[in-house]
């Protein structure tokens, strides 16, 4: 990164203005990458087992949950009924699926506006960092909420469930899928990782960080 | 002395070496390198898939079985002409109409010659057709659901044997009669057969989109036995060739009396010419009575309709459309090579194979070089149409398939062997024994323009000592040969179900990707389907009780039913709500005078129960569907006929 910036500084007339314009474009791009979440899933959970050579999977979008294959959600619900899990929520059954699109849309618009104002020299690069901090706080809140939902989903079970399994210490077994990574749940291997929309969001946030960096550089080069 | 001792020792050592060498050699021939490579060639590792599908006719089972090649593993038995309690085919209300005929419900047939649909002379894998030999019928089976979709009865036919072979673009599936009969059927002395009985050759059109079959025309031929047939292809597309025997027109002890003529015929039919004649209004519509049964995938139900008319064609009315090619010794198989030039008559009472040339046949027709006629149909001169004779040294040639590399493979029933020979030079390249008394042979695509010449499967009639004995009746035996090299190599034996006659093979890469995994519940148009459990209900119409029931792992909705009375006709209409691959549910009711049902995901099937005894009678799921399969059950309370208990139904008290 440093050598890139050095070359950048050597090849381009090192004026504040041009560096700030570059940083602003990066800020705009970073903010726009968030909109990928309207098209692509944020997160993905896959469930594989010996009798499911083609694993069941669900894609978590900001506005709802969809199966990897058409009938995956129905089949996951079918399996979950044995252990008394609730059925996977429909979009209108969780406030998150209404609020998340508004939050993401607003943040993308806000980031775009900040970038635009930065480009025309109306705001400083500090705004870039401000946006990133806000986005990070919202992201952590989102993850916390997601995890809380999964804890509820995996532990708040129907008392009349067909199978009531316990841990070796006698506590009821939790079926909470992992927030990130792999976990064995009975005969199932559960894998939980970000999906394209999530990666685009991450990339967008990295872009805004770089934008902040370049903006900051523009001051020091002066 | 010392030296002598040493010499003796070395001599002894040399002897040891020799004997051990001999032993090793012996082992090499029985279980050495060659055999282990044969094992590798048929070994399909656990979880791996076969390279080809093979569809074996079931013969007297009336069905069609699906195997994998090269492993010889059986994947499925597809019920076609026979009731099949395993799935409820022919027992369920939806599929009973499939087995309706002009003779009423016929629960069985003898299925012989599967043939896969073609486009431009190559296998396209849309459908497979098969003939019912006994009560003449042709069936069409979907190759995405692997279920029978349509059966059409063939009137004016008996012993529907020279069937069911498709033309190059599946324009027609063709069915010929083996036993000539009075046309129309009438009361007459049997010994007046000669000159009075007729043989019909039926051209059944196939709708290119849905595959629906319709008899376009029947050619009413002289009263011979039309044994087997194959279409022309490539340059001979538009022609069809049928072997005949009993040109003597004997009506008794045919074993002897049909074997007197030195030569019978191959009938060459220019069907394009007859098609044009018919399209221009030719032919005679005659009264007939035959069933046309169609299964609809969206309603999961079949309907049966009687057709009352068929269009017949007198071959004499279409000059230049039908010719006879003299062919020695009661020919059986009639096979056309991939180029369409050679028509092979497998003279079953002969040692030799007769090969006719299509080009020479056309030239002889052009030059009008006829050698008399039979009932007005011109007979060509044997020498004028002959391309060559294969002097095989075998006995009893029956059937020939091709590898697409200029070679032909002929089975010899009497001498129990497969003979490989070269088209054009007629030289024998190789011969291998079969075990025993081989009938048909099958190379995937071996009777199309594009054979896949890697394996040949011999379908044997006699098994004897090939497997562990299981009493007097043994399953038939198939043998798979590697035909990729100059010499054939016997790889493997495997038993086959029923009596496979012909078979059809196709690369798995064509069929496997389009095999259906389930039926969509949202496309289920069955009149008694319930698409969500809250629609489940019980309705009474007089003494008919209709139970609209749904299933999902692992319960029936409803599972407690009361208000049924002795003497009622109780119909269980069961919809499987699963939408997951390979999760059927079964249904069986105690004391029911029919078979179980096996209901695929998204499908609805109906079963009739006529309770005769008062009591509380359980039903249950017969397919181990889940860990709670044993709990998948329910009860029907049956009250006396005069009871006034109201109909009620519930699941978990609701």
PDB file of C-alpha atoms in Angstrom, chain B residues 492-630:
ATOM      1  CA  UNK B 492     -19.362 -60.297 -16.915  1.00  0.00           C
ATOM      2  CA  UNK B 493     -22.548 -62.323 -16.391  1.00  0.00           C
ATOM      3  CA  UNK B 494     -25.621 -60.898 -14.722  1.00  0.00           C
ATOM      4  CA  UNK B 495     -29.171 -62.201 -14.242  1.00  0.00           C
ATOM      5  CA  UNK B 496     -32.057 -60.304 -15.816  1.00  0.00           C
ATOM      6  CA  UNK B 497     -35.681 -60.178 -14.734  1.00  0.00           C
ATOM      7  CA  UNK B 498     -38.455 -61.884 -16.690  1.00  0.00           C
ATOM      8  CA  UNK B 499     -37.389 -62.870 -20.149  1.00  0.00           C
ATOM      9  CA  UNK B 500     -35.589 -60.040 -21.864  1.00  0.00           C
ATOM     10  CA  UNK B 501     -35.962 -60.252 -25.601  1.00  0.00           C
ATOM     11  CA  UNK B 502     -34.567 -57.123 -27.177  1.00  0.00           C
ATOM     12  CA  UNK B 503     -33.013 -54.300 -25.174  1.00  0.00           C
ATOM     13  CA  UNK B 504     -32.069 -50.704 -25.875  1.00  0.00           C
ATOM     14  CA  UNK B 505     -29.064 -48.845 -24.519  1.00  0.00           C
ATOM     15  CA  UNK B 506     -28.239 -45.158 -24.381  1.00  0.00           C
ATOM     16  CA  UNK B 507     -25.376 -43.120 -22.885  1.00  0.00           C
ATOM     17  CA  UNK B 508     -26.178 -41.977 -19.345  1.00  0.00           C
ATOM     18  CA  UNK B 509     -25.054 -38.477 -20.305  1.00  0.00           C
ATOM     19  CA  UNK B 510     -28.189 -38.141 -22.476  1.00  0.00           C
ATOM     20  CA  UNK B 511     -30.754 -39.347 -19.930  1.00  0.00           C
ATOM     21  CA  UNK B 512     -29.420 -38.718 -16.423  1.00  0.00           C
ATOM     22  CA  UNK B 513     -29.499 -34.892 -16.519  1.00  0.00           C
ATOM     23  CA  UNK B 514     -33.194 -34.783 -17.429  1.00  0.00           C
ATOM     24  CA  UNK B 515     -34.444 -37.443 -15.056  1.00  0.00           C
ATOM     25  CA  UNK B 516     -37.164 -35.929 -12.890  1.00  0.00           C
ATOM     26  CA  UNK B 517     -36.577 -35.747  -9.137  1.00  0.00           C
ATOM     27  CA  UNK B 518     -40.129 -35.030  -8.014  1.00  0.00           C
ATOM     28  CA  UNK B 519     -43.537 -33.876  -9.188  1.00  0.00           C
ATOM     29  CA  UNK B 520     -44.316 -30.273  -8.335  1.00  0.00           C
ATOM     30  CA  UNK B 521     -47.177 -30.035  -5.887  1.00  0.00           C
ATOM     31  CA  UNK B 522     -48.158 -26.665  -7.353  1.00  0.00           C
ATOM     32  CA  UNK B 523     -48.620 -28.353 -10.739  1.00  0.00           C
ATOM     33  CA  UNK B 524     -50.759 -31.186  -9.375  1.00  0.00           C
ATOM     34  CA  UNK B 525     -54.108 -31.046 -11.227  1.00  0.00           C
ATOM     35  CA  UNK B 526     -55.543 -34.251  -9.793  1.00  0.00           C
ATOM     36  CA  UNK B 527     -59.246 -33.642  -9.066  1.00  0.00           C
ATOM     37  CA  UNK B 528     -58.894 -35.219  -5.612  1.00  0.00           C
ATOM     38  CA  UNK B 529     -55.558 -33.611  -4.704  1.00  0.00           C
ATOM     39  CA  UNK B 530     -55.155 -31.552  -1.536  1.00  0.00           C
ATOM     40  CA  UNK B 531     -52.323 -29.080  -1.895  1.00  0.00           C
ATOM     41  CA  UNK B 532     -52.277 -28.074   1.771  1.00  0.00           C
ATOM     42  CA  UNK B 533     -53.169 -30.147   4.847  1.00  0.00           C
ATOM     43  CA  UNK B 534     -56.030 -27.820   5.811  1.00  0.00           C
ATOM     44  CA  UNK B 535     -57.891 -28.960   2.692  1.00  0.00           C
ATOM     45  CA  UNK B 536     -57.851 -32.544   3.952  1.00  0.00           C
ATOM     46  CA  UNK B 537     -61.407 -33.783   4.467  1.00  0.00           C
ATOM     47  CA  UNK B 538     -63.855 -36.651   4.119  1.00  0.00           C
ATOM     48  CA  UNK B 539     -66.946 -36.465   1.941  1.00  0.00           C
ATOM     49  CA  UNK B 540     -69.832 -38.864   1.505  1.00  0.00           C
ATOM     50  CA  UNK B 541     -71.764 -39.297  -1.762  1.00  0.00           C
ATOM     51  CA  UNK B 542     -74.342 -42.018  -1.124  1.00  0.00           C
ATOM     52  CA  UNK B 543     -72.342 -45.087  -0.193  1.00  0.00           C
ATOM     53  CA  UNK B 544     -69.136 -43.620  -1.609  1.00  0.00           C
ATOM     54  CA  UNK B 545     -66.769 -42.093   0.904  1.00  0.00           C
ATOM     55  CA  UNK B 546     -63.952 -39.936  -0.471  1.00  0.00           C
ATOM     56  CA  UNK B 547     -61.039 -39.315   1.855  1.00  0.00           C
ATOM     57  CA  UNK B 548     -58.882 -36.381   0.751  1.00  0.00           C
ATOM     58  CA  UNK B 549     -55.684 -37.171   2.599  1.00  0.00           C
ATOM     59  CA  UNK B 550     -52.220 -35.655   2.666  1.00  0.00           C
ATOM     60  CA  UNK B 551     -48.933 -37.118   3.830  1.00  0.00           C
ATOM     61  CA  UNK B 552     -45.712 -35.599   5.030  1.00  0.00           C
ATOM     62  CA  UNK B 553     -43.016 -37.024   7.262  1.00  0.00           C
ATOM     63  CA  UNK B 554     -44.364 -38.610   9.275  1.00  0.00           C
ATOM     64  CA  UNK B 555     -48.138 -38.498   9.471  1.00  0.00           C
ATOM     65  CA  UNK B 556     -51.333 -38.758   7.475  1.00  0.00           C
ATOM     66  CA  UNK B 557     -53.840 -35.880   7.581  1.00  0.00           C
ATOM     67  CA  UNK B 558     -56.409 -36.905   8.744  1.00  0.00           C
ATOM     68  CA  UNK B 559     -55.387 -40.032  10.636  1.00  0.00           C
ATOM     69  CA  UNK B 560     -58.609 -40.735  12.594  1.00  0.00           C
ATOM     70  CA  UNK B 561     -61.760 -41.223  10.547  1.00  0.00           C
ATOM     71  CA  UNK B 562     -65.174 -42.225  11.868  1.00  0.00           C
ATOM     72  CA  UNK B 563     -68.575 -42.622  10.264  1.00  0.00           C
ATOM     73  CA  UNK B 564     -67.597 -45.188   7.644  1.00  0.00           C
ATOM     74  CA  UNK B 565     -70.093 -48.043   7.340  1.00  0.00           C
ATOM     75  CA  UNK B 566     -69.999 -51.639   6.192  1.00  0.00           C
ATOM     76  CA  UNK B 567     -70.890 -51.678   2.478  1.00  0.00           C
ATOM     77  CA  UNK B 568     -69.349 -48.293   1.770  1.00  0.00           C
ATOM     78  CA  UNK B 569     -66.929 -47.817  -1.094  1.00  0.00           C
ATOM     79  CA  UNK B 570     -64.106 -45.914   0.549  1.00  0.00           C
ATOM     80  CA  UNK B 571     -61.686 -44.085  -1.727  1.00  0.00           C
ATOM     81  CA  UNK B 572     -58.423 -42.935  -0.186  1.00  0.00           C
ATOM     82  CA  UNK B 573     -57.064 -40.072  -2.327  1.00  0.00           C
ATOM     83  CA  UNK B 574     -53.595 -39.506  -1.006  1.00  0.00           C
ATOM     84  CA  UNK B 575     -51.361 -36.578  -1.918  1.00  0.00           C
ATOM     85  CA  UNK B 576     -47.702 -36.720  -0.954  1.00  0.00           C
ATOM     86  CA  UNK B 577     -46.713 -33.234   0.183  1.00  0.00           C
ATOM     87  CA  UNK B 578     -42.982 -33.904   0.175  1.00  0.00           C
ATOM     88  CA  UNK B 579     -40.971 -31.889  -2.310  1.00  0.00           C
ATOM     89  CA  UNK B 580     -37.707 -33.722  -1.824  1.00  0.00           C
ATOM     90  CA  UNK B 581     -35.983 -36.240  -4.109  1.00  0.00           C
ATOM     91  CA  UNK B 582     -36.660 -39.892  -3.329  1.00  0.00           C
ATOM     92  CA  UNK B 583     -39.102 -39.461  -0.444  1.00  0.00           C
ATOM     93  CA  UNK B 584     -42.186 -41.482  -1.415  1.00  0.00           C
ATOM     94  CA  UNK B 585     -44.853 -42.467   1.080  1.00  0.00           C
ATOM     95  CA  UNK B 586     -46.722 -45.730   0.914  1.00  0.00           C
ATOM     96  CA  UNK B 587     -50.285 -46.546   1.874  1.00  0.00           C
ATOM     97  CA  UNK B 588     -51.856 -49.851   2.843  1.00  0.00           C
ATOM     98  CA  UNK B 589     -55.173 -50.663   4.532  1.00  0.00           C
ATOM     99  CA  UNK B 590     -55.738 -53.898   6.386  1.00  0.00           C
ATOM    100  CA  UNK B 591     -57.827 -56.403   4.424  1.00  0.00           C
ATOM    101  CA  UNK B 592     -57.957 -54.289   1.303  1.00  0.00           C
ATOM    102  CA  UNK B 593     -58.570 -56.367  -1.847  1.00  0.00           C
ATOM    103  CA  UNK B 594     -55.981 -54.512  -3.855  1.00  0.00           C
ATOM    104  CA  UNK B 595     -52.321 -53.562  -3.687  1.00  0.00           C
ATOM    105  CA  UNK B 596     -50.606 -50.854  -1.727  1.00  0.00           C
ATOM    106  CA  UNK B 597     -49.902 -47.435  -3.198  1.00  0.00           C
ATOM    107  CA  UNK B 598     -46.491 -45.883  -3.493  1.00  0.00           C
ATOM    108  CA  UNK B 599     -46.931 -42.144  -3.880  1.00  0.00           C
ATOM    109  CA  UNK B 600     -44.095 -39.998  -5.184  1.00  0.00           C
ATOM    110  CA  UNK B 601     -43.462 -36.463  -3.880  1.00  0.00           C
ATOM    111  CA  UNK B 602     -46.122 -34.114  -5.258  1.00  0.00           C
ATOM    112  CA  UNK B 603     -48.247 -36.983  -6.588  1.00  0.00           C
ATOM    113  CA  UNK B 604     -51.813 -38.062  -5.811  1.00  0.00           C
ATOM    114  CA  UNK B 605     -52.957 -41.686  -5.965  1.00  0.00           C
ATOM    115  CA  UNK B 606     -56.269 -43.285  -5.069  1.00  0.00           C
ATOM    116  CA  UNK B 607     -57.095 -46.650  -3.621  1.00  0.00           C
ATOM    117  CA  UNK B 608     -60.472 -48.311  -3.154  1.00  0.00           C
ATOM    118  CA  UNK B 609     -61.385 -50.129   0.067  1.00  0.00           C
ATOM    119  CA  UNK B 610     -64.710 -51.849   0.642  1.00  0.00           C
ATOM    120  CA  UNK B 611     -64.885 -52.614   4.367  1.00  0.00           C
ATOM    121  CA  UNK B 612     -66.851 -55.756   5.111  1.00  0.00           C
ATOM    122  CA  UNK B 613     -66.439 -55.990   8.881  1.00  0.00           C
ATOM    123  CA  UNK B 614     -67.332 -53.697  11.763  1.00  0.00           C
ATOM    124  CA  UNK B 615     -64.334 -52.565  13.781  1.00  0.00           C
ATOM    125  CA  UNK B 616     -61.501 -50.077  13.997  1.00  0.00           C
ATOM    126  CA  UNK B 617     -59.048 -50.772  11.225  1.00  0.00           C
ATOM    127  CA  UNK B 618     -55.548 -49.384  10.895  1.00  0.00           C
ATOM    128  CA  UNK B 619     -53.701 -48.172   7.833  1.00  0.00           C
ATOM    129  CA  UNK B 620     -50.031 -47.276   7.616  1.00  0.00           C
ATOM    130  CA  UNK B 621     -47.185 -46.012   5.467  1.00  0.00           C
ATOM    131  CA  UNK B 622     -45.373 -48.863   3.716  1.00  0.00           C
ATOM    132  CA  UNK B 623     -42.221 -46.987   2.706  1.00  0.00           C
ATOM    133  CA  UNK B 624     -39.662 -46.421   5.442  1.00  0.00           C
ATOM    134  CA  UNK B 625     -39.834 -42.685   5.023  1.00  0.00           C
ATOM    135  CA  UNK B 626     -38.137 -41.347   8.149  1.00  0.00           C
ATOM    136  CA  UNK B 627     -37.042 -42.141  11.683  1.00  0.00           C
ATOM    137  CA  UNK B 628     -40.727 -41.909  12.634  1.00  0.00           C
ATOM    138  CA  UNK B 629     -41.999 -44.091   9.834  1.00  0.00           C
ATOM    139  CA  UNK B 630     -43.244 -46.663  12.327  1.00  0.00           C
TER     140      UNK B 630
END
